[in-house]
Amino acid sequence: MTFFEATCTAPVNIAVVKYWGKRDTTLILPTNSSLSVTLSQDQLHSKTTIRASADFEAQGGDRLWLNGIEESIQSNKRLVACLRETRAQRKAMEQADPALPKIHSWAVHICSENNFPTAAGLASSASGYACLVYTLAKLYQLPLNASDLSMVARQGSGSACRSLFGGFVAWEMGTRDDGLDSRAVQIAPETHWPDLQALICVVSDAKKGTSSTEGMQHTVKTSPLLQHRIKEVVPQRMKDMIAAIHAKDFPRFAELTMQDSNQFHAVCLDTYPPIFYMNDISRAIIRIITEYNRTGIKAAYTYDAGPNAVIYAPKENMPEIYALLNHYFPGAVFDDQLGLRNDPRAVAAN
Ligand code: PMV
């Protein structure tokens, strides 16, 4: 059997200025710019292997296995979009260089797995789609320009575009209708702020009730607060966050991160009927961190579309923060499977 194959891993990113709302649901164009920190691949990552073969057509065409279970590709429009885009680029290369094997028309088998809970608000779609697009680009030997690939990954899952880079990454919302200026750019590399770390608190690894896709559209349709956030808050917050990152000003970075998480969840609560992503444990962690910060900001919490907390803090504070959270939630908060209880699981932020 003749085949071509590529395997890649991709990291998770956790936003400190959240993306929430689409102005175009097909191209996945956001209603605001966003900014995230890419976490180390050592702890959390997606891993994808893709094989293309002329023989696969007779074996059911394109097929996908997610965490070992086969899923339908055809019903997944976003995955189909990523395949279509990368195949079109490969086809153009083959037309320009007839010596290249014509693999763009071969069916593919895609195997992808996460080493952490899928769809529990731990950005699994971000690492998953970033990994899919990067692996397709390697398979098809496309030019690996991360910003260009981010425009393809964006069409899989918006936040995935930011996982194409390490370090501190902005997704510039752009203004064009065709999305050609809606792409990720690196604000600072992973080496910029090695002292900053992230602690993941797995409050629950259950699949979330309202998907981010559903939640966003419900918010765009029903929340007046979202309009205020988009127009009056995020543009200035992006500038302030970039300045705080460049200056490695942790108290400012932390304050902006917590304010943005609060506003994102306030916007969800502002929908009708309301959406809740945090639970009682999530809110208790907010109170603990707020109390811990009373004498000076030493940690920042942030929550995505789920109950799990991500705590950003300077490395030297991590053992204390871990001990504090473990004191209040002995055994309950941290997921054994991830080994989060055994040591100060400070997932390096770069
Ligand atoms: O990329 P999606 O559709 O899973 O949306 C992610 C949205 C948040 O995680 C809540 C925020 C963000 O910017 O990552």
PDB file of N, CA and C in Angstrom, residues 236-281:
ATOM      1  N   GLN A 236      -9.811  48.364  24.278  1.00  0.00           N
ATOM      2  CA  GLN A 236      -8.840  48.923  25.219  1.00  0.00           C
ATOM      3  C   GLN A 236      -8.159  47.816  26.034  1.00  0.00           C
ATOM      4  N   ARG A 237      -8.941  46.788  26.396  1.00  0.00           N
ATOM      5  CA  ARG A 237      -8.364  45.697  27.211  1.00  0.00           C
ATOM      6  C   ARG A 237      -7.270  44.959  26.443  1.00  0.00           C
ATOM      7  N   MET A 238      -7.443  44.789  25.150  1.00  0.00           N
ATOM      8  CA  MET A 238      -6.397  44.147  24.336  1.00  0.00           C
ATOM      9  C   MET A 238      -5.105  44.956  24.421  1.00  0.00           C
ATOM     10  N   LYS A 239      -5.226  46.278  24.303  1.00  0.00           N
ATOM     11  CA  LYS A 239      -4.025  47.135  24.357  1.00  0.00           C
ATOM     12  C   LYS A 239      -3.375  47.045  25.734  1.00  0.00           C
ATOM     13  N   ASP A 240      -4.197  47.095  26.783  1.00  0.00           N
ATOM     14  CA  ASP A 240      -3.670  47.050  28.149  1.00  0.00           C
ATOM     15  C   ASP A 240      -3.000  45.703  28.425  1.00  0.00           C
ATOM     16  N   MET A 241      -3.613  44.635  27.934  1.00  0.00           N
ATOM     17  CA  MET A 241      -3.060  43.298  28.167  1.00  0.00           C
ATOM     18  C   MET A 241      -1.713  43.149  27.446  1.00  0.00           C
ATOM     19  N   ILE A 242      -1.648  43.618  26.215  1.00  0.00           N
ATOM     20  CA  ILE A 242      -0.385  43.513  25.463  1.00  0.00           C
ATOM     21  C   ILE A 242       0.708  44.303  26.190  1.00  0.00           C
ATOM     22  N   ALA A 243       0.352  45.487  26.697  1.00  0.00           N
ATOM     23  CA  ALA A 243       1.345  46.303  27.432  1.00  0.00           C
ATOM     24  C   ALA A 243       1.789  45.578  28.705  1.00  0.00           C
ATOM     25  N   ALA A 244       0.843  44.957  29.429  1.00  0.00           N
ATOM     26  CA  ALA A 244       1.184  44.250  30.677  1.00  0.00           C
ATOM     27  C   ALA A 244       2.103  43.065  30.381  1.00  0.00           C
ATOM     28  N   ILE A 245       1.837  42.367  29.280  1.00  0.00           N
ATOM     29  CA  ILE A 245       2.675  41.214  28.909  1.00  0.00           C
ATOM     30  C   ILE A 245       4.079  41.694  28.526  1.00  0.00           C
ATOM     31  N   HIS A 246       4.144  42.736  27.702  1.00  0.00           N
ATOM     32  CA  HIS A 246       5.470  43.231  27.296  1.00  0.00           C
ATOM     33  C   HIS A 246       6.277  43.677  28.513  1.00  0.00           C
ATOM     34  N   ALA A 247       5.585  44.293  29.492  1.00  0.00           N
ATOM     35  CA  ALA A 247       6.270  44.801  30.699  1.00  0.00           C
ATOM     36  C   ALA A 247       6.461  43.706  31.759  1.00  0.00           C
ATOM     37  N   LYS A 248       5.923  42.522  31.513  1.00  0.00           N
ATOM     38  CA  LYS A 248       5.922  41.419  32.500  1.00  0.00           C
ATOM     39  C   LYS A 248       5.396  41.928  33.842  1.00  0.00           C
ATOM     40  N   ASP A 249       4.315  42.692  33.757  1.00  0.00           N
ATOM     41  CA  ASP A 249       3.702  43.296  34.948  1.00  0.00           C
ATOM     42  C   ASP A 249       2.615  42.332  35.448  1.00  0.00           C
ATOM     43  N   PHE A 250       2.987  41.434  36.388  1.00  0.00           N
ATOM     44  CA  PHE A 250       2.028  40.401  36.783  1.00  0.00           C
ATOM     45  C   PHE A 250       0.755  40.961  37.416  1.00  0.00           C
ATOM     46  N   PRO A 251       0.834  41.910  38.382  1.00  0.00           N
ATOM     47  CA  PRO A 251      -0.421  42.397  38.977  1.00  0.00           C
ATOM     48  C   PRO A 251      -1.395  42.949  37.934  1.00  0.00           C
ATOM     49  N   ARG A 252      -0.877  43.663  36.953  1.00  0.00           N
ATOM     50  CA  ARG A 252      -1.765  44.217  35.906  1.00  0.00           C
ATOM     51  C   ARG A 252      -2.321  43.103  35.014  1.00  0.00           C
ATOM     52  N   PHE A 253      -1.445  42.188  34.634  1.00  0.00           N
ATOM     53  CA  PHE A 253      -1.856  41.033  33.821  1.00  0.00           C
ATOM     54  C   PHE A 253      -2.974  40.264  34.549  1.00  0.00           C
ATOM     55  N   ALA A 254      -2.768  40.059  35.849  1.00  0.00           N
ATOM     56  CA  ALA A 254      -3.714  39.271  36.643  1.00  0.00           C
ATOM     57  C   ALA A 254      -5.054  39.990  36.769  1.00  0.00           C
ATOM     58  N   GLU A 255      -4.984  41.279  37.029  1.00  0.00           N
ATOM     59  CA  GLU A 255      -6.220  42.055  37.193  1.00  0.00           C
ATOM     60  C   GLU A 255      -7.053  42.008  35.897  1.00  0.00           C
ATOM     61  N   LEU A 256      -6.388  42.219  34.776  1.00  0.00           N
ATOM     62  CA  LEU A 256      -7.099  42.211  33.486  1.00  0.00           C
ATOM     63  C   LEU A 256      -7.661  40.818  33.191  1.00  0.00           C
ATOM     64  N   THR A 257      -6.883  39.783  33.515  1.00  0.00           N
ATOM     65  CA  THR A 257      -7.320  38.399  33.270  1.00  0.00           C
ATOM     66  C   THR A 257      -8.584  38.085  34.062  1.00  0.00           C
ATOM     67  N   MET A 258      -8.580  38.451  35.348  1.00  0.00           N
ATOM     68  CA  MET A 258      -9.743  38.146  36.199  1.00  0.00           C
ATOM     69  C   MET A 258     -10.950  38.983  35.768  1.00  0.00           C
ATOM     70  N   GLN A 259     -10.701  40.254  35.438  1.00  0.00           N
ATOM     71  CA  GLN A 259     -11.817  41.092  34.991  1.00  0.00           C
ATOM     72  C   GLN A 259     -12.438  40.540  33.717  1.00  0.00           C
ATOM     73  N   ASP A 260     -11.589  40.041  32.832  1.00  0.00           N
ATOM     74  CA  ASP A 260     -12.137  39.546  31.569  1.00  0.00           C
ATOM     75  C   ASP A 260     -12.902  38.243  31.757  1.00  0.00           C
ATOM     76  N   SER A 261     -12.385  37.363  32.629  1.00  0.00           N
ATOM     77  CA  SER A 261     -13.121  36.129  32.926  1.00  0.00           C
ATOM     78  C   SER A 261     -14.469  36.488  33.551  1.00  0.00           C
ATOM     79  N   ASN A 262     -14.444  37.416  34.505  1.00  0.00           N
ATOM     80  CA  ASN A 262     -15.708  37.833  35.139  1.00  0.00           C
ATOM     81  C   ASN A 262     -16.695  38.351  34.096  1.00  0.00           C
ATOM     82  N   GLN A 263     -16.201  39.176  33.176  1.00  0.00           N
ATOM     83  CA  GLN A 263     -17.151  39.755  32.222  1.00  0.00           C
ATOM     84  C   GLN A 263     -17.674  38.712  31.238  1.00  0.00           C
ATOM     85  N   PHE A 264     -16.811  37.788  30.854  1.00  0.00           N
ATOM     86  CA  PHE A 264     -17.276  36.729  29.964  1.00  0.00           C
ATOM     87  C   PHE A 264     -18.422  35.942  30.626  1.00  0.00           C
ATOM     88  N   HIS A 265     -18.256  35.603  31.914  1.00  0.00           N
ATOM     89  CA  HIS A 265     -19.314  34.836  32.591  1.00  0.00           C
ATOM     90  C   HIS A 265     -20.541  35.709  32.889  1.00  0.00           C
ATOM     91  N   ALA A 266     -20.316  37.008  33.054  1.00  0.00           N
ATOM     92  CA  ALA A 266     -21.446  37.927  33.240  1.00  0.00           C
ATOM     93  C   ALA A 266     -22.271  38.010  31.954  1.00  0.00           C
ATOM     94  N   VAL A 267     -21.589  38.012  30.836  1.00  0.00           N
ATOM     95  CA  VAL A 267     -22.260  38.055  29.533  1.00  0.00           C
ATOM     96  C   VAL A 267     -23.106  36.780  29.341  1.00  0.00           C
ATOM     97  N   CYS A 268     -22.565  35.650  29.788  1.00  0.00           N
ATOM     98  CA  CYS A 268     -23.328  34.393  29.690  1.00  0.00           C
ATOM     99  C   CYS A 268     -24.573  34.458  30.571  1.00  0.00           C
ATOM    100  N   LEU A 269     -24.425  35.051  31.732  1.00  0.00           N
ATOM    101  CA  LEU A 269     -25.552  35.182  32.651  1.00  0.00           C
ATOM    102  C   LEU A 269     -26.573  36.190  32.121  1.00  0.00           C
ATOM    103  N   ASP A 270     -26.098  37.094  31.268  1.00  0.00           N
ATOM    104  CA  ASP A 270     -26.966  38.143  30.715  1.00  0.00           C
ATOM    105  C   ASP A 270     -27.846  37.620  29.575  1.00  0.00           C
ATOM    106  N   THR A 271     -27.598  36.390  29.139  1.00  0.00           N
ATOM    107  CA  THR A 271     -28.420  35.833  28.055  1.00  0.00           C
ATOM    108  C   THR A 271     -29.781  35.427  28.622  1.00  0.00           C
ATOM    109  N   TYR A 272     -30.723  35.218  27.720  1.00  0.00           N
ATOM    110  CA  TYR A 272     -32.068  34.854  28.172  1.00  0.00           C
ATOM    111  C   TYR A 272     -32.610  33.701  27.336  1.00  0.00           C
ATOM    112  N   PRO A 273     -32.867  32.521  27.928  1.00  0.00           N
ATOM    113  CA  PRO A 273     -32.559  32.152  29.313  1.00  0.00           C
ATOM    114  C   PRO A 273     -31.046  32.099  29.551  1.00  0.00           C
ATOM    115  N   PRO A 274     -30.618  32.222  30.817  1.00  0.00           N
ATOM    116  CA  PRO A 274     -29.186  32.370  31.099  1.00  0.00           C
ATOM    117  C   PRO A 274     -28.390  31.080  30.938  1.00  0.00           C
ATOM    118  N   ILE A 275     -27.085  31.260  30.702  1.00  0.00           N
ATOM    119  CA  ILE A 275     -26.171  30.110  30.621  1.00  0.00           C
ATOM    120  C   ILE A 275     -25.223  30.201  31.814  1.00  0.00           C
ATOM    121  N   PHE A 276     -25.031  29.068  32.506  1.00  0.00           N
ATOM    122  CA  PHE A 276     -24.070  29.012  33.616  1.00  0.00           C
ATOM    123  C   PHE A 276     -22.968  28.040  33.237  1.00  0.00           C
ATOM    124  N   TYR A 277     -21.748  28.479  33.276  1.00  0.00           N
ATOM    125  CA  TYR A 277     -20.646  27.537  33.050  1.00  0.00           C
ATOM    126  C   TYR A 277     -19.929  27.198  34.349  1.00  0.00           C
ATOM    127  N   MET A 278     -19.891  28.144  35.276  1.00  0.00           N
ATOM    128  CA  MET A 278     -19.203  27.878  36.542  1.00  0.00           C
ATOM    129  C   MET A 278     -20.165  27.177  37.501  1.00  0.00           C
ATOM    130  N   ASN A 279     -19.613  26.411  38.433  1.00  0.00           N
ATOM    131  CA  ASN A 279     -20.443  25.803  39.478  1.00  0.00           C
ATOM    132  C   ASN A 279     -20.004  26.335  40.852  1.00  0.00           C
ATOM    133  N   ASP A 280     -20.540  25.756  41.923  1.00  0.00           N
ATOM    134  CA  ASP A 280     -20.237  26.268  43.264  1.00  0.00           C
ATOM    135  C   ASP A 280     -18.742  26.176  43.589  1.00  0.00           C
ATOM    136  N   ILE A 281     -18.108  25.111  43.123  1.00  0.00           N
ATOM    137  CA  ILE A 281     -16.664  24.971  43.406  1.00  0.00           C
ATOM    138  C   ILE A 281     -15.877  26.043  42.640  1.00  0.00           C
TER     139      ILE A 281
END
